[in-house]
């Protein structure tokens, strides 16, 4: 299912390489990375689940891509 609202909704789906670039940007800015998901991707669904714990001090994007 494709969401039609949100930050990247107006763009085509990101490729794996583009996702890695987004992660590299976050790593270069020393940001923690969280992976959120939902089984009900409705625009009014505010409650998404956190996959594991936030990822701090990630050395490269492959760790995040593995998750």
C-alpha atoms as one frame of an Amber mdcrd trajectory, in Angstrom:
protein
   0.000   0.000   0.000   1.296   3.432  -0.886   0.697   6.375   1.439  -0.389
   9.550  -0.306   0.390  11.935   2.551   3.646  12.743   4.289   7.164  13.943
   3.631   8.051  11.776   0.630   4.535  11.039  -0.626   4.821  13.249  -3.710
   7.990  11.480  -4.890   8.309   8.095  -6.570   9.364   5.283  -4.220  12.988
   5.638  -3.129  15.466   3.113  -4.465  17.720   1.218  -2.074  20.611   3.492
  -3.080  18.557   6.621  -2.353  17.580   5.238   1.053  21.273   4.616   1.791
  22.007   8.251   0.878  19.327   9.426   3.333  20.870   7.246   6.051  24.387
   8.511   5.237  23.132  12.077   5.616  21.650  11.265   9.045  24.886   9.538
  10.117  27.011  12.491   8.951  24.888  14.776  11.166  25.225  12.431  14.180
  21.478  11.800  14.305  20.015   8.742  15.988  18.018   6.600  13.573  14.658
   5.033  14.394  12.724   2.612  12.234   8.967   2.882  12.619   6.303   0.681
  11.080   2.585   0.033  11.194   0.235  -2.684  10.056  -2.442  -0.036   9.389
  -0.835   2.641   7.147  -3.792   5.019   7.184  -2.976   8.770   7.176  -4.960
   9.242  10.397  -3.161   6.417  12.187  -0.872   8.305  14.588   0.383   5.261
  16.460   3.248   3.509  14.727   5.491   0.894  16.343   9.213   1.344  16.928
  11.313  -1.481  15.452  13.836  -2.338  18.189  15.610   0.560  19.871  16.935
   3.803  18.359  20.265   3.269  16.611  23.050   5.513  17.962  26.632   5.900
  16.685  26.034   3.903  13.522  29.286   3.533  11.522  27.685   2.875   8.124
  24.241   2.556   6.501  24.444  -1.233   6.098  23.525  -1.685   9.786  20.307
   0.263   9.288  19.555  -1.433   5.966  19.940  -4.820   7.667  17.257  -3.873
  10.207
